[in-house]
């Protein structure tokens, strides 16, 4: 059976070039990057080459990159690393749980947290962030791109307010990296997290940009790895893969692949909206990353639709992957003002570098058919209600 994967915001397949780059570090180049002998130096050189590439992707110095196990660790390290009890943190209602749950933990530890709302398009108003600043505000943490809607937040404006107020600014850029160009100096952020498995590197590796001069408390205690910011023997194959994925992402920007990606996404979105009634885009009118569209289909249960599509070979998602199976409607969509039923009727389509125009055609042939079949069965749809 043909299987098409349009759930790249959950995870992406490792690109063949990335797999090739990392493979030797499982085998002949197996050294520990902290060892002084030949094997260790080989591993160290590979880690530092990869760090240079990640730094290029983010526009920073290599020494400002801390290799992590992924986005969750980067977010936790950023938040817990610069705050102490009594500090005030500003974040948004639509963050990933990696930030929201870290904030909830820090509240229990004595921090105060303000959760900024979003408008109907899913956008944070930078003025709301400015108004929330207090004398004890230590950190602003706002994501660059939302994982469910792909909506891009006004990071530069928020960065300006953070700089003026002399407050740390952390960006969860897990869903923005390799999709839109990032320059940490233009945004004026102090901390920025990315994750390997969202950019065609493997799961279990990531990076946190830490601006020079930022006093960061580590999460783990151990050896002096990563300049004492992240103890633990480096995941050499993973870091090499992250570096390769970062290099490929830079080349893709130079080729204009992001514009091609948004062209494919727009064709998918328009094709669905033309064929399916009572459907619309969540985040319409806001700037978005090029690969994501989140569409509601009234009178349809999103879980039922995702399962029906999967049975026919199309993988999509009903929201954040980690909340799959939860009965609660998406906190992101409800924060945007969607009624619970509409939030539950929403499907996220997210493309990756491996997707082709044929994949979009496959989805366009399938989605309207599944929508109309499920609506036939829906007790709330007009068709059924007539009987
Ligand atoms: N932040 C965002 C916006 C995400 O989408 C995710 C993963 O879905 C994470 C953080 C967590 O990243 P990781 O899976 O690498 O821990």
Short mmCIF file of C-alpha atoms and ligand atoms in Angstrom, two decimals:
data_model
loop_
_atom_site.label_atom_id
_atom_site.label_comp_id
_atom_site.label_asym_id
_atom_site.label_seq_id
_atom_site.Cartn_x
_atom_site.Cartn_y
_atom_site.Cartn_z
CA UNK A 1 0.00 0.00 0.00
CA UNK A 2 1.24 3.47 -0.83
CA UNK A 3 1.94 5.49 2.32
CA UNK A 4 2.37 9.25 2.30
CA UNK A 5 3.65 11.02 5.38
CA UNK A 6 2.33 14.55 5.95
CA UNK A 7 3.10 14.75 9.66
CA UNK A 8 6.55 16.30 9.53
CA UNK A 9 5.89 18.61 12.49
CA UNK A 10 5.75 15.46 14.64
CA UNK A 11 9.02 14.15 13.27
CA UNK A 12 10.86 14.03 9.96
CA UNK A 13 12.60 11.15 8.22
CA UNK A 14 16.40 11.27 8.44
CA UNK A 15 17.69 12.40 5.03
CA UNK A 16 20.00 9.90 3.25
CA UNK A 17 22.91 12.40 3.28
CA UNK A 18 22.43 12.86 7.03
CA UNK A 19 22.42 9.11 7.64
CA UNK A 20 25.60 8.77 5.54
CA UNK A 21 27.31 11.55 7.50
CA UNK A 22 26.55 10.02 10.90
CA UNK A 23 27.09 6.34 10.03
CA UNK A 24 30.93 6.26 10.50
CA UNK A 25 30.52 7.58 14.06
CA UNK A 26 28.72 4.38 15.05
CA UNK A 27 31.56 2.32 13.57
CA UNK A 28 35.15 3.17 12.75
CA UNK A 29 35.00 6.65 14.36
CA UNK A 30 33.55 5.51 17.66
CA UNK A 31 35.69 7.67 19.97
CA UNK A 32 34.64 9.66 23.01
CA UNK A 33 35.03 13.34 22.09
CA UNK A 34 36.69 14.01 25.48
CA UNK A 35 39.51 11.47 24.99
CA UNK A 36 42.96 12.80 24.14
CA UNK A 37 43.99 9.99 21.79
CA UNK A 38 43.42 9.77 18.03
CA UNK A 39 39.93 8.25 18.37
CA UNK A 40 38.82 10.98 20.72
CA UNK A 41 40.28 13.75 18.59
CA UNK A 42 38.51 12.43 15.53
CA UNK A 43 35.21 12.54 17.39
CA UNK A 44 35.98 16.00 18.84
CA UNK A 45 36.78 17.39 15.38
CA UNK A 46 33.49 16.02 14.04
CA UNK A 47 31.51 17.53 16.92
CA UNK A 48 33.15 20.93 16.43
CA UNK A 49 32.56 20.84 12.67
CA UNK A 50 28.91 20.10 13.35
CA UNK A 51 28.73 22.90 15.93
CA UNK A 52 30.09 25.34 13.30
CA UNK A 53 27.31 24.31 10.91
CA UNK A 54 24.57 24.72 13.51
CA UNK A 55 26.03 28.13 14.40
CA UNK A 56 25.87 29.13 10.71
CA UNK A 57 22.20 28.13 10.57
CA UNK A 58 21.41 30.42 13.53
CA UNK A 59 23.86 33.25 12.78
CA UNK A 60 25.86 32.89 16.00
CA UNK A 61 29.31 31.81 17.17
CA UNK A 62 30.06 28.11 17.55
CA UNK A 63 30.92 28.62 21.23
CA UNK A 64 27.35 29.81 21.77
CA UNK A 65 25.89 26.43 20.74
CA UNK A 66 25.17 23.85 23.46
CA UNK A 67 24.34 20.40 22.11
CA UNK A 68 21.33 18.84 23.83
CA UNK A 69 19.12 15.79 23.55
CA UNK A 70 16.41 17.77 21.72
CA UNK A 71 13.87 20.54 21.97
CA UNK A 72 12.47 19.57 25.36
CA UNK A 73 15.87 19.66 27.00
CA UNK A 74 16.80 22.93 25.29
CA UNK A 75 13.58 24.58 26.47
CA UNK A 76 14.00 23.30 30.03
CA UNK A 77 17.67 24.29 30.16
CA UNK A 78 16.84 27.79 28.93
CA UNK A 79 13.98 28.36 31.37
CA UNK A 80 15.45 26.76 34.48
CA UNK A 81 18.94 27.94 33.56
CA UNK A 82 18.34 31.66 33.91
CA UNK A 83 15.60 31.87 36.56
CA UNK A 84 15.56 31.55 40.34
CA UNK A 85 12.63 31.59 42.81
CA UNK A 86 11.03 35.03 42.96
CA UNK A 87 11.66 35.75 39.26
CA UNK A 88 8.83 36.60 36.88
CA UNK A 89 8.58 34.84 33.50
CA UNK A 90 6.44 35.90 30.52
CA UNK A 91 5.34 33.23 28.08
CA UNK A 92 2.33 32.56 25.85
CA UNK A 93 -0.72 30.29 26.14
CA UNK A 94 0.19 28.47 22.92
CA UNK A 95 3.66 27.21 23.79
CA UNK A 96 4.58 23.54 23.50
CA UNK A 97 4.31 21.53 26.72
CA UNK A 98 8.12 21.56 26.88
CA UNK A 99 7.79 25.25 27.82
CA UNK A 100 4.34 25.26 29.47
CA UNK A 101 5.09 22.37 31.82
CA UNK A 102 8.55 23.74 32.61
CA UNK A 103 6.85 27.05 33.53
CA UNK A 104 4.34 25.21 35.73
CA UNK A 105 7.21 23.50 37.50
CA UNK A 106 9.03 26.81 37.98
CA UNK A 107 5.82 28.30 39.44
CA UNK A 108 5.87 25.52 42.04
CA UNK A 109 9.49 26.42 42.76
CA UNK A 110 8.53 30.05 43.50
CA UNK A 111 8.61 31.81 40.11
CA UNK A 112 5.67 33.87 38.84
CA UNK A 113 4.51 33.27 35.28
CA UNK A 114 2.30 35.41 33.02
CA UNK A 115 0.67 33.53 30.13
CA UNK A 116 0.00 35.95 27.25
CA UNK A 117 -3.12 35.19 25.16
CA UNK A 118 -3.22 35.11 21.35
CA UNK A 119 -5.68 36.59 18.86
CA UNK A 120 -7.93 34.65 16.50
CA UNK A 121 -5.05 34.12 14.07
CA UNK A 122 -2.87 32.66 16.82
CA UNK A 123 -0.62 35.71 17.17
CA UNK A 124 0.87 37.15 20.34
CA UNK A 125 0.62 40.95 20.48
CA UNK A 126 4.11 42.28 21.38
CA UNK A 127 2.40 45.15 23.24
CA UNK A 128 0.85 42.57 25.58
CA UNK A 129 4.34 41.27 26.29
CA UNK A 130 5.60 44.80 26.97
CA UNK A 131 2.65 45.53 29.28
CA UNK A 132 3.33 42.32 31.24
CA UNK A 133 6.91 43.36 32.09
CA UNK A 134 7.54 43.87 35.81
CA UNK A 135 10.49 44.91 37.93
CA UNK A 136 11.22 41.23 38.67
CA UNK A 137 10.75 39.94 35.10
CA UNK A 138 13.78 37.83 34.28
CA UNK A 139 12.77 36.00 31.13
CA UNK A 140 10.43 36.15 28.15
CA UNK A 141 9.92 32.80 26.41
CA UNK A 142 7.87 32.92 23.21
CA UNK A 143 7.99 30.35 20.43
CA UNK A 144 8.96 31.33 16.89
CA UNK A 145 6.54 29.04 15.06
CA UNK A 146 3.63 27.15 16.55
CA UNK A 147 3.78 23.39 16.10
CA UNK A 148 0.05 23.02 15.40
CA UNK A 149 -0.73 25.98 13.15
CA UNK A 150 2.71 26.96 11.87
CA UNK A 151 1.93 30.59 12.81
CA UNK A 152 5.08 32.71 13.12
CA UNK A 153 5.24 35.03 16.11
CA UNK A 154 6.58 38.63 15.96
CA UNK A 155 9.91 37.60 17.47
CA UNK A 156 11.85 40.71 16.43
CA UNK A 157 9.44 43.14 18.11
CA UNK A 158 9.38 41.04 21.27
CA UNK A 159 13.19 40.90 21.16
CA UNK A 160 13.32 44.70 21.04
CA UNK A 161 11.15 45.00 24.14
CA UNK A 162 13.23 42.36 25.93
CA UNK A 163 16.44 44.21 25.07
CA UNK A 164 15.02 47.58 26.20
CA UNK A 165 13.89 46.04 29.50
CA UNK A 166 17.16 44.11 29.95
CA UNK A 167 15.26 40.83 30.25
CA UNK A 168 16.42 37.47 28.86
CA UNK A 169 14.56 36.38 25.72
CA UNK A 170 14.24 32.67 24.91
CA UNK A 171 12.75 31.42 21.66
CA UNK A 172 11.52 27.88 21.12
CA UNK A 173 12.45 27.66 17.44
CA UNK A 174 11.93 23.90 17.18
CA UNK A 175 9.26 24.33 14.47
CA UNK A 176 10.91 27.29 12.75
CA UNK A 177 14.48 26.07 12.24
CA UNK A 178 15.25 25.03 8.66
CA UNK A 179 11.80 26.29 7.60
CA UNK A 180 12.52 30.03 7.86
CA UNK A 181 15.93 31.72 8.04
CA UNK A 182 16.97 32.55 11.62
CA UNK A 183 19.45 35.19 12.72
CA UNK A 184 19.73 35.37 16.50
CA UNK A 185 21.32 38.82 16.36
CA UNK A 186 18.51 40.31 14.28
CA UNK A 187 15.95 38.93 16.71
CA UNK A 188 18.01 39.99 19.74
CA UNK A 189 17.33 36.76 21.62
CA UNK A 190 19.61 35.33 24.30
CA UNK A 191 18.52 31.70 24.11
CA UNK A 192 17.01 29.68 21.24
CA UNK A 193 16.24 25.98 21.10
CA UNK A 194 16.11 23.68 18.09
CA UNK A 195 15.55 19.95 17.69
CA UNK A 196 17.24 17.55 15.28
CA UNK A 197 14.29 15.34 14.48
CA UNK A 198 12.23 18.26 13.14
CA UNK A 199 14.92 19.09 10.57
CA UNK A 200 15.64 15.63 9.11
CA UNK A 201 18.27 14.61 11.69
CA UNK A 202 17.47 11.80 14.14
CA UNK A 203 15.45 11.92 17.33
CA UNK A 204 17.38 12.56 20.54
CA UNK A 205 19.61 15.45 19.51
CA UNK A 206 19.19 19.20 19.49
CA UNK A 207 20.89 22.46 20.31
CA UNK A 208 20.43 25.49 22.49
CA UNK A 209 21.92 28.81 21.43
CA UNK A 210 23.17 30.64 24.54
CA UNK A 211 24.32 34.20 23.92
CA UNK A 212 27.84 34.89 25.18
CA UNK A 213 27.68 36.37 28.67
CA UNK A 214 24.39 34.65 29.60
CA UNK A 215 24.74 33.13 33.05
CA UNK A 216 23.23 29.66 32.64
CA UNK A 217 22.73 27.20 35.48
CA UNK A 218 23.07 23.65 34.10
CA UNK A 219 20.32 21.04 34.45
CA UNK A 220 22.82 18.19 34.98
CA UNK A 221 25.98 17.98 37.00
CA UNK A 222 28.89 15.88 35.81
CA UNK A 223 31.85 16.44 33.51
CA UNK A 224 32.76 19.75 31.91
CA UNK A 225 31.19 18.91 28.58
CA UNK A 226 29.74 21.70 26.46
CA UNK A 227 31.72 24.30 28.47
CA UNK A 228 30.07 23.12 31.69
CA UNK A 229 26.63 24.03 30.36
CA UNK A 230 25.52 20.43 29.67
CA UNK A 231 27.30 17.55 31.36
CA UNK A 232 27.33 14.14 29.68
CA UNK A 233 29.36 12.41 26.97
CA UNK A 234 28.42 13.96 23.64
CA UNK A 235 26.11 12.05 21.31
CA UNK A 236 28.68 12.20 18.50
CA UNK A 237 26.64 10.52 15.70
CA UNK A 238 23.60 12.61 16.61
CA UNK A 239 25.54 15.87 16.71
CA UNK A 240 27.23 15.06 13.38
CA UNK A 241 23.77 14.41 11.94
CA UNK A 242 22.45 17.71 13.32
CA UNK A 243 25.37 19.53 11.72
CA UNK A 244 24.73 17.87 8.37
CA UNK A 245 21.00 18.65 8.56
CA UNK A 246 21.87 22.29 9.34
CA UNK A 247 24.22 22.43 6.35
CA UNK A 248 21.57 20.95 4.05
CA UNK A 249 19.01 23.43 5.39
CA UNK A 250 21.32 26.35 4.50
CA UNK A 251 21.79 24.97 0.98
CA UNK A 252 18.03 24.55 0.66
CA UNK A 253 17.44 28.21 1.57
CA UNK A 254 19.99 29.23 -1.07
CA UNK A 255 18.09 27.18 -3.68
CA UNK A 256 14.77 28.71 -2.61
CA UNK A 257 13.33 25.35 -1.51
CA UNK A 258 11.26 27.12 1.17
CA UNK A 259 9.31 28.93 -1.57
CA UNK A 260 8.72 25.62 -3.35
CA UNK A 261 7.53 24.11 -0.07
CA UNK A 262 5.02 26.91 0.52
CA UNK A 263 3.82 26.47 -3.07
CA UNK A 264 3.10 22.79 -2.39
CA UNK A 265 1.45 23.60 0.94
CA UNK A 266 -0.73 26.29 -0.67
CA UNK A 267 -1.80 23.89 -3.43
CA UNK A 268 -2.74 21.29 -0.83
CA UNK A 269 -4.64 23.83 1.25
CA UNK A 270 -6.50 25.42 -1.64
CA UNK A 271 -7.28 22.06 -3.19
CA UNK A 272 -8.84 20.87 0.05
CA UNK A 273 -10.80 24.08 0.64
CA UNK A 274 -12.20 24.06 -2.90
CA UNK A 275 -13.45 20.50 -2.56
CA UNK A 276 -14.55 20.36 1.08
CA UNK A 277 -17.39 22.55 2.36
CA UNK A 278 -17.49 24.01 5.87
CA UNK A 279 -13.75 23.89 6.18
CA UNK A 280 -11.24 26.66 6.88
CA UNK A 281 -7.67 27.37 7.86
CA UNK A 282 -6.72 27.85 11.51
CA UNK A 283 -4.25 30.72 11.56
CA UNK A 284 -5.57 32.26 8.33
CA UNK A 285 -4.15 35.72 7.77
CA UNK A 286 -1.09 35.23 9.96
CA UNK A 287 2.44 34.64 8.66
CA UNK A 288 3.20 30.92 8.77
CA UNK A 289 6.10 28.54 8.18
CA UNK A 290 5.99 27.18 4.61
CA UNK A 291 5.23 23.55 5.42
CA UNK A 292 2.16 23.64 7.67
CA UNK A 293 -1.57 24.06 7.26
CA UNK A 294 -4.12 23.35 9.96
CA UNK A 295 -7.66 22.94 8.64
CA UNK A 296 -10.97 22.49 10.45
CA UNK A 297 -13.69 20.35 8.91
CA UNK A 298 -16.97 21.13 10.69
CA UNK A 299 -19.13 18.13 11.70
CA UNK A 300 -16.15 15.81 11.65
CA UNK A 301 -14.18 14.33 14.50
CA UNK A 302 -10.49 14.97 13.83
CA UNK A 303 -9.40 11.68 15.42
CA UNK A 304 -11.83 9.72 13.24
CA UNK A 305 -10.56 11.56 10.18
CA UNK A 306 -6.88 10.99 11.02
CA UNK A 307 -7.59 7.28 11.51
CA UNK A 308 -9.61 7.00 8.27
CA UNK A 309 -6.85 8.75 6.31
CA UNK A 310 -4.22 6.52 7.89
CA UNK A 311 -6.17 3.41 6.85
CA UNK A 312 -5.94 4.70 3.28
CA UNK A 313 -2.22 5.50 3.55
CA UNK A 314 -2.10 9.19 4.52
CA UNK A 315 -0.45 10.13 7.83
CA UNK A 316 -1.61 13.43 9.33
CA UNK A 317 -2.15 14.66 12.85
CA UNK A 318 -4.94 16.09 14.97
CA UNK A 319 -2.60 18.44 16.84
CA UNK A 320 0.59 18.07 18.84
CA UNK A 321 1.76 14.46 18.52
CA UNK A 322 2.28 14.08 22.25
CA UNK A 323 -1.39 14.94 22.95
CA UNK A 324 -2.70 12.30 20.52
CA UNK A 325 -5.17 10.13 22.38
CA UNK A 326 -6.01 12.90 24.86
CA UNK A 327 -9.68 13.88 24.95
CA UNK A 328 -8.97 17.55 25.59
CA UNK A 329 -9.17 19.79 22.50
CA UNK A 330 -5.91 21.45 21.51
CA UNK A 331 -4.89 24.23 23.92
CA UNK A 332 -3.50 26.15 20.95
CA UNK A 333 -6.73 26.15 18.94
CA UNK A 334 -8.93 26.93 21.97
CA UNK A 335 -6.57 29.80 22.89
CA UNK A 336 -7.28 31.16 19.39
CA UNK A 337 -10.97 31.22 20.26
CA UNK A 338 -12.10 28.08 18.46
CA UNK A 339 -15.04 26.27 20.04
CA UNK A 340 -14.07 22.85 21.40
CA UNK A 341 -16.01 21.09 18.62
CA UNK A 342 -14.21 23.03 15.87
CA UNK A 343 -10.85 22.47 17.58
CA UNK A 344 -11.62 18.75 17.67
CA UNK A 345 -12.51 18.81 13.97
CA UNK A 346 -9.08 20.17 12.99
CA UNK A 347 -6.33 18.36 11.14
CA UNK A 348 -2.70 19.37 10.79
CA UNK A 349 -0.97 18.68 7.48
CA UNK A 350 2.80 19.25 7.62
CA UNK A 351 5.15 18.68 4.71
CA UNK A 352 8.82 17.70 4.74
CA UNK A 353 11.73 17.88 2.31
CA UNK A 354 10.89 14.37 1.04
CA UNK A 355 7.35 15.30 -0.05
CA UNK A 356 6.57 15.76 -3.74
CA UNK A 357 3.77 17.18 -5.88
CA UNK A 358 2.52 13.59 -6.29
CA UNK A 359 2.17 13.32 -2.50
CA UNK A 360 -0.02 16.41 -2.53
CA UNK A 361 -2.10 14.93 -5.39
CA UNK A 362 -2.53 11.76 -3.32
CA UNK A 363 -3.79 13.79 -0.36
CA UNK A 364 -6.07 15.86 -2.59
CA UNK A 365 -7.65 12.72 -4.01
CA UNK A 366 -8.20 11.27 -0.55
CA UNK A 367 -9.15 14.06 1.87
CA UNK A 368 -12.41 15.27 0.23
CA UNK A 369 -13.60 11.67 -0.17
CA UNK A 370 -12.97 10.89 3.52
CA UNK A 371 -14.57 14.18 4.59
CA UNK A 372 -17.77 13.49 2.71
CA UNK A 373 -17.95 9.88 3.92
CA UNK A 374 -17.49 10.92 7.56
CA UNK A 375 -20.05 13.70 7.15
CA UNK A 376 -22.58 11.16 5.87
CA UNK A 377 -22.13 9.41 9.19
CA UNK A 378 -22.01 12.53 11.35
CA UNK A 379 -25.04 13.13 13.59
CA UNK A 380 -24.38 16.90 13.51
CA UNK A 381 -23.97 17.35 9.77
CA UNK A 382 -26.82 18.81 7.76
CA UNK A 383 -27.08 15.81 5.45
CA UNK A 384 -27.76 13.38 8.25
CA UNK A 385 -29.96 15.80 10.23
CA UNK A 386 -32.51 15.85 7.40
CA UNK A 387 -33.41 12.24 8.10
N1 LIG B 1 8.87 22.72 21.05
C1 LIG B 1 8.05 22.58 19.99
C2 LIG B 1 7.42 23.79 19.39
C3 LIG B 1 7.81 21.32 19.48
O1 LIG B 1 7.00 21.18 18.43
C4 LIG B 1 8.43 20.19 20.07
C5 LIG B 1 8.14 18.82 19.59
O2 LIG B 1 7.10 18.56 19.05
C6 LIG B 1 9.29 20.40 21.16
C7 LIG B 1 9.49 21.68 21.61
C8 LIG B 1 10.00 19.25 21.81
O3 LIG B 1 11.09 18.83 21.02
P1 LIG B 1 11.71 17.37 21.19
O4 LIG B 1 10.71 16.41 20.62
O5 LIG B 1 12.97 17.41 20.41
O6 LIG B 1 11.96 17.16 22.64
#
